[in-house]
XYZ file of C-alpha atoms in Angstrom:
449
model
C -19.917 10.477 20.638
C -16.363 9.295 20.408
C -14.920 8.705 16.887
C -14.235 5.104 17.553
C -17.894 4.441 18.021
C -18.963 6.588 15.039
C -16.580 4.947 12.601
C -15.742 1.342 13.349
C -15.992 0.376 16.968
C -17.304 -3.153 17.580
C -19.184 -4.034 20.558
C -17.401 -7.122 21.909
C -20.495 -8.616 23.560
C -22.242 -8.786 20.160
C -19.600 -9.035 17.630
C -18.722 -11.953 15.533
C -17.195 -12.586 12.099
C -19.396 -14.674 9.786
C -17.745 -17.347 7.751
C -17.237 -15.976 4.222
C -19.802 -17.167 1.765
C -18.588 -19.626 -0.777
C -18.256 -17.927 -4.110
C -19.087 -20.255 -7.138
C -19.691 -17.639 -9.805
C -16.784 -16.311 -11.726
C -17.893 -12.814 -12.463
C -16.457 -11.059 -9.541
C -15.635 -7.335 -9.428
C -13.246 -6.071 -6.676
C -14.526 -2.607 -5.801
C -11.965 0.039 -4.633
C -12.853 2.122 -1.601
C -11.465 5.293 -3.112
C -12.123 7.832 -4.523
C -15.273 8.799 -2.391
C -18.416 7.532 -4.217
C -16.589 4.836 -6.180
C -18.866 2.105 -4.807
C -22.019 3.856 -6.063
C -20.408 4.774 -9.328
C -19.412 1.203 -9.991
C -22.546 -0.437 -9.020
C -25.043 2.166 -10.354
C -23.088 2.410 -13.557
C -23.236 -1.308 -14.362
C -26.600 -1.003 -16.107
C -28.102 -0.870 -19.574
C -30.271 1.776 -21.127
C -33.408 2.046 -18.813
C -31.446 1.236 -15.622
C -31.655 -2.507 -15.410
C -28.584 -4.470 -14.431
C -26.122 -5.103 -17.213
C -24.676 -8.033 -15.505
C -27.280 -9.539 -13.190
C -25.099 -12.412 -12.017
C -22.068 -10.221 -11.180
C -20.680 -10.293 -7.577
C -19.229 -7.039 -6.061
C -16.524 -7.822 -3.551
C -15.572 -5.150 -0.980
C -12.259 -5.176 1.007
C -12.202 -5.795 4.630
C -10.671 -2.956 6.620
C -11.735 -0.325 4.103
C -14.165 2.455 4.380
C -16.441 3.159 1.384
C -17.849 6.641 1.373
C -21.240 6.676 -0.419
C -22.145 9.797 -2.306
C -25.481 8.675 -3.634
C -27.746 5.686 -2.942
C -27.354 2.480 -4.727
C -30.567 2.303 -6.875
C -30.932 -1.317 -8.091
C -33.233 -2.572 -10.772
C -32.460 -6.248 -10.697
C -30.228 -8.643 -8.900
C -27.401 -7.617 -6.614
C -24.796 -9.577 -4.658
C -22.243 -8.022 -2.380
C -19.620 -9.903 -0.402
C -16.439 -9.168 1.477
C -12.936 -10.391 0.987
C -11.901 -13.300 3.153
C -10.128 -12.685 6.472
C -10.686 -11.747 9.949
C -10.436 -7.950 9.653
C -13.348 -5.583 10.162
C -15.959 -5.899 7.518
C -15.873 -3.224 4.845
C -17.706 -0.066 6.044
C -20.241 1.746 4.010
C -20.448 5.324 5.381
C -22.236 8.553 4.267
C -19.954 10.931 2.439
C -20.078 14.649 3.211
C -21.040 16.382 -0.100
C -19.820 19.814 -1.100
C -23.035 21.538 0.058
C -22.526 19.675 3.457
C -25.432 17.339 2.811
C -25.388 13.494 2.867
C -27.488 10.665 1.616
C -30.541 9.650 3.701
C -30.492 5.978 2.651
C -27.868 3.578 1.182
C -29.634 1.165 -1.017
C -33.013 1.116 -2.819
C -34.334 -1.953 -4.700
C -36.834 -0.961 -7.459
C -36.779 -4.125 -9.731
C -39.406 -6.832 -9.258
C -38.505 -10.501 -9.027
C -34.923 -9.795 -8.223
C -32.442 -11.692 -6.012
C -30.477 -9.751 -3.451
C -27.658 -11.181 -1.333
C -25.691 -9.043 0.995
C -22.952 -10.495 3.181
C -20.415 -9.271 5.683
C -20.743 -5.485 5.426
C -20.848 -2.726 8.061
C -23.273 0.053 7.218
C -23.047 3.060 9.474
C -25.240 6.180 9.561
C -22.612 8.587 11.070
C -20.609 10.923 9.027
C -16.886 11.637 9.537
C -17.728 14.866 11.287
C -19.410 12.793 14.047
C -22.883 13.911 12.761
C -25.738 11.410 12.527
C -27.770 11.354 9.483
C -31.255 12.768 9.748
C -34.417 10.631 9.107
C -32.345 7.726 7.613
C -32.803 4.234 6.349
C -30.235 1.610 5.399
C -32.132 -0.377 2.803
C -35.359 0.338 1.019
C -37.146 -2.551 -0.712
C -39.715 -0.958 -3.038
C -40.533 -3.695 -5.516
C -42.496 -6.956 -5.440
C -41.287 -10.438 -5.158
C -37.805 -9.750 -4.165
C -35.768 -12.621 -2.668
C -33.673 -10.807 -0.052
C -30.832 -12.438 1.960
C -28.775 -10.478 4.532
C -26.159 -12.293 6.590
C -23.126 -11.514 8.806
C -23.590 -7.710 8.700
C -23.663 -4.775 11.198
C -25.987 -1.778 10.995
C -25.413 1.176 13.238
C -27.058 4.445 13.874
C -30.110 4.595 11.605
C -32.823 6.988 12.839
C -35.775 5.602 10.882
C -35.145 1.983 10.147
C -32.466 -0.338 8.792
C -34.709 -2.094 6.339
C -37.984 -0.496 4.992
C -40.145 -3.051 3.149
C -42.785 -1.614 0.809
C -42.807 -4.399 -1.908
C -45.325 -7.195 -1.819
C -44.662 -10.885 -1.449
C -40.956 -10.656 -0.708
C -38.804 -13.367 0.870
C -36.768 -12.156 3.802
C -33.817 -14.277 5.042
C -31.957 -12.247 7.706
C -29.417 -14.183 9.778
C -26.339 -13.550 11.985
C -26.449 -9.751 11.841
C -26.022 -6.936 14.468
C -28.472 -4.028 14.770
C -27.319 -1.468 17.318
C -27.627 2.208 18.154
C -30.485 2.642 15.758
C -32.437 5.583 17.279
C -33.663 9.125 16.808
C -32.795 11.794 19.470
C -36.351 13.151 19.823
C -38.630 10.885 17.801
C -38.742 7.909 20.014
C -40.487 5.654 17.608
C -37.558 6.223 15.173
C -34.804 3.690 15.055
C -35.313 0.086 14.488
C -34.208 -2.936 12.300
C -37.247 -3.799 10.229
C -40.415 -1.900 9.334
C -42.865 -3.140 6.770
C -45.653 -1.017 5.301
C -49.323 -1.938 6.135
C -50.696 -3.979 4.496
C -47.572 -5.599 2.954
C -47.810 -9.329 2.215
C -44.733 -11.391 2.801
C -43.945 -14.815 1.306
C -41.304 -15.571 4.030
C -40.165 -13.468 6.937
C -37.249 -15.317 8.591
C -34.975 -13.666 11.134
C -32.616 -16.016 12.934
C -29.674 -15.562 15.294
C -29.435 -11.747 15.147
C -28.445 -9.314 17.896
C -30.384 -6.195 18.593
C -28.514 -3.893 20.910
C -29.719 -0.327 22.044
C -32.375 0.508 19.535
C -35.621 2.562 19.922
C -38.463 0.725 18.201
C -39.650 -1.906 15.723
C -37.204 -4.727 15.258
C -39.383 -7.141 13.437
C -42.529 -6.215 11.369
C -45.329 -8.544 10.155
C -48.139 -6.220 8.889
C -49.806 -8.039 6.166
C -50.773 -11.592 5.001
C -47.893 -13.893 5.636
C -47.281 -17.490 4.787
C -44.304 -18.158 7.041
C -42.833 -15.812 9.635
C -39.995 -16.862 12.007
C -38.224 -14.957 14.675
C -35.906 -17.370 16.453
C -32.696 -17.560 18.432
C -32.290 -13.750 18.471
C -30.968 -11.621 21.410
C -32.636 -8.292 21.964
C -31.091 -5.994 24.584
C -32.339 -2.505 25.480
C -35.263 -1.332 23.251
C -37.248 1.779 24.041
C -40.789 0.897 22.863
C -42.552 -2.139 21.483
C -40.115 -4.276 19.464
C -42.798 -6.036 17.333
C -45.591 -5.181 14.815
C -47.229 -8.649 14.808
C -50.754 -8.414 16.236
C -52.576 -9.748 13.087
C -49.861 -12.012 11.773
C -51.272 -15.239 10.175
C -48.353 -17.771 10.789
C -45.782 -16.652 13.281
C -43.119 -18.572 15.165
C -41.373 -16.614 17.918
C -39.118 -19.045 19.670
C -35.896 -19.320 21.709
C -35.221 -15.594 22.027
C -33.948 -13.323 24.729
C -35.720 -10.075 25.562
C -33.858 -7.874 28.057
C -35.384 -4.493 28.775
C -36.868 -4.874 25.376
C -39.943 -2.549 25.879
C -38.458 -0.264 28.507
C -40.938 2.606 27.910
C -44.072 0.589 28.739
C -46.057 3.820 28.346
C -48.010 6.316 30.302
C -51.860 6.093 30.441
C -52.272 8.195 27.262
C -49.949 5.882 25.339
C -51.596 2.714 26.642
C -55.232 3.697 26.419
C -54.791 5.340 23.003
C -52.902 2.416 21.628
C -49.755 4.287 20.786
C -47.806 0.973 20.766
C -50.546 -0.807 18.707
C -51.650 -2.593 21.865
C -55.347 -1.826 21.053
C -57.832 -2.945 22.353
C -55.857 -3.627 25.526
C -56.047 -0.556 27.892
C -54.071 -2.003 30.728
C -50.580 -2.532 29.335
C -48.535 -2.795 26.193
C -46.840 -6.239 25.699
C -43.953 -7.596 23.716
C -45.819 -10.702 22.416
C -49.371 -9.948 21.190
C -52.147 -11.322 18.957
C -55.525 -10.286 17.744
C -58.366 -12.100 16.135
C -61.848 -11.328 14.784
C -63.422 -10.376 18.153
C -67.000 -9.022 18.882
C -67.555 -10.924 22.190
C -64.784 -10.128 24.668
C -65.017 -7.617 27.461
C -62.861 -5.277 25.361
C -65.147 -5.541 22.371
C -68.407 -5.229 24.219
C -67.803 -3.112 27.358
C -64.702 -1.103 26.634
C -64.650 -0.110 22.940
C -68.111 -1.288 21.626
C -66.342 -2.355 18.448
C -65.271 -5.467 16.587
C -61.636 -6.121 16.435
C -60.001 -7.403 13.309
C -57.555 -10.311 12.910
C -55.732 -11.460 9.722
C -58.938 -10.707 7.646
C -58.003 -7.048 8.023
C -55.230 -7.673 5.538
C -57.474 -8.890 2.707
C -56.132 -7.015 -0.276
C -57.397 -8.354 -3.659
C -55.244 -5.879 -5.683
C -52.141 -7.539 -4.301
C -53.417 -11.185 -4.322
C -54.876 -11.597 -0.831
C -58.464 -12.736 -1.030
C -60.813 -13.452 1.696
C -60.784 -17.235 1.092
C -57.022 -17.191 2.024
C -57.892 -16.288 5.622
C -58.699 -19.594 7.322
C -58.905 -19.276 11.081
C -58.236 -22.931 11.649
C -54.968 -22.588 9.727
C -53.579 -19.804 11.715
C -50.264 -20.410 13.670
C -49.255 -18.767 16.905
C -46.065 -20.607 18.077
C -44.352 -18.796 21.000
C -41.979 -21.111 22.892
C -38.882 -20.888 25.096
C -38.502 -17.176 25.173
C -36.714 -15.464 28.119
C -37.782 -12.053 29.334
C -36.047 -9.828 31.887
C -36.180 -6.265 33.103
C -33.094 -5.304 35.219
C -33.813 -4.076 38.707
C -32.634 -0.591 37.918
C -35.500 -0.189 35.440
C -38.033 -1.509 37.949
C -36.718 0.789 40.695
C -36.863 3.797 38.292
C -40.564 3.072 37.507
C -41.326 2.958 41.245
C -39.456 6.111 42.150
C -40.871 7.982 39.102
C -44.553 6.846 39.819
C -44.187 7.798 43.513
C -43.145 11.386 42.871
C -44.520 12.579 39.491
C -46.885 15.522 39.658
C -47.664 15.547 35.952
C -51.135 14.752 34.750
C -52.954 14.553 31.399
C -56.501 14.926 30.207
C -57.210 11.624 28.459
C -59.950 10.663 26.165
C -61.424 7.518 27.541
C -62.863 4.646 25.331
C -66.445 5.733 26.299
C -65.818 9.155 24.934
C -65.498 10.894 28.357
C -62.377 12.815 29.557
C -60.333 12.011 32.539
C -57.436 13.775 34.295
C -54.957 11.038 35.009
C -51.487 11.188 36.649
C -48.703 10.555 34.127
C -47.325 7.480 35.685
C -45.483 4.797 33.820
C -47.149 1.497 33.105
C -44.693 -1.365 32.921
C -44.808 -3.570 29.853
C -46.038 -7.173 29.977
C -44.667 -10.089 28.187
C -48.050 -11.340 26.976
C -50.971 -9.018 27.560
C -54.191 -10.040 29.173
C -56.007 -9.494 25.909
C -53.581 -11.524 23.962
C -53.892 -14.348 26.407
C -57.700 -14.140 26.340
C -57.568 -14.279 22.492
C -55.373 -17.377 22.602
C -57.540 -19.223 25.185
C -60.919 -18.388 23.658
C -61.034 -17.333 20.023
C -57.942 -19.160 18.639
C -58.805 -22.164 20.628
C -62.419 -22.244 19.441
C -61.138 -21.706 15.849
C -58.964 -24.723 16.040
C -55.808 -22.727 15.264
C -52.336 -24.175 15.671
C -51.324 -22.649 18.947
C -48.302 -23.454 21.157
C -47.543 -20.993 23.934
C -45.115 -22.546 26.403
C -42.052 -21.925 28.510
C -41.823 -18.186 28.153
C -40.199 -17.310 31.402
C -38.549 -14.441 33.231
C -34.790 -15.214 33.389
C -31.727 -13.082 34.160
C -28.933 -13.781 31.604
C -26.404 -12.367 33.908
C -24.793 -9.744 31.597
C -21.435 -8.058 32.299
C -21.144 -4.872 34.227
C -20.379 -2.972 31.006
C -23.679 -4.123 29.487
C -25.633 -3.537 32.654
C -24.330 -0.016 32.916
C -26.000 0.982 29.583
C -29.441 0.718 31.319
C -28.661 4.113 32.947
C -28.646 5.891 29.549
C -31.970 4.116 28.478
C -33.551 5.150 31.731
C -32.494 8.691 31.265
C -33.996 8.557 27.873
C -37.274 7.118 29.119
C -37.430 9.745 31.849
C -37.083 12.447 29.137
C -39.915 10.952 27.139
C -42.024 10.924 30.305
C -41.395 14.575 30.950
C -41.312 15.879 27.347
C -37.669 16.902 27.529
C -36.077 14.731 24.805
C -32.883 16.234 23.287
C -30.170 13.564 22.800
C -29.917 9.923 21.841
C -28.660 7.210 24.186
C -26.052 5.573 22.123
C -23.841 2.780 23.582
C -20.262 3.963 23.709
C -17.632 1.180 24.292
C -15.265 3.782 25.670
């Protein structure tokens, strides 16, 4: 990959400069970019005995146009606020330093203090080293404490092979707006590389993602795998994603509105993936969809004739140890709000599926739901926007429960992207073909040059 991409290249289709956040507090520390590791020395060193923040209201200001080499992760027990200097230059870059033993960090920030407030604005976090080597199994930010109020705005995250944000803490508030997530992928683990992955079950107070751009990523861009009180994914643009972008099937109150999904689940899956639920599409055995929902179900065709099992809805997230009790799961109060979303798969992807399915000679022995084995051609099964099972759940169980359901104006629409954007589909198709034939070896980064 060319150096310009690895260090600071900005994709003009997705790029913007956020308006600098107004600074009202007076305790501002300007952090120098050199020597390497200075940023982690300054921030990690601003603590008292025991590791909590010595100055919890302090603001750390980074200089636009500078590159901050990080030699060890920022481990934060308490509040943190990071901003950039004013101006129109490139945001300050946080990049992994190459250590004397040729190793590097595998994550940039870890939050370990409960009840903290975190605000990060206008940074560029990149997972490529100066020698053009991508980090291994890497994260940008790990949230490992409960009740954190987390705000992320106007930032860019590039090249992470696991996920940009890993959420393990319970009852956090996520406010993620006006960011770019791109080139987050692993060369051979095709479920590696996304924007947001929460543990299961992890309850969330608020899960709000608005006006973000996701470009050339592998997997989970938005995760809601626990009891939630308010989850919003709105006005986002998602272009080129290998597998299912969402982990949402049992979400309690989800609003997914006014988004664009362009080749957002390019690897719809082969029969093994779809039948075995690799994309968490279970109990559906016909396809994996972008939008999905599941409820307590013991009566559907899938429950009675296919799997002979009861499917769980939000009640599967009851977790008394973390404050989620059975009485909090009220079917009539569930919200499924999916409106005004646009979906499109470019013709090149459709043509690839047709050509591959017409010519593949590969076959797999698959365990079927009834316990039998079947030899099935390894064709590719296109994704759907809303699966048959999800639609059945909406029309039957959720309707009977009296849930608040609005599913409308979710249409197939071509946004008419530029030639440069459209050309990137060839790299994604090559990657999907390698998944299909078991020959993965390289990632499919977008290179602006």
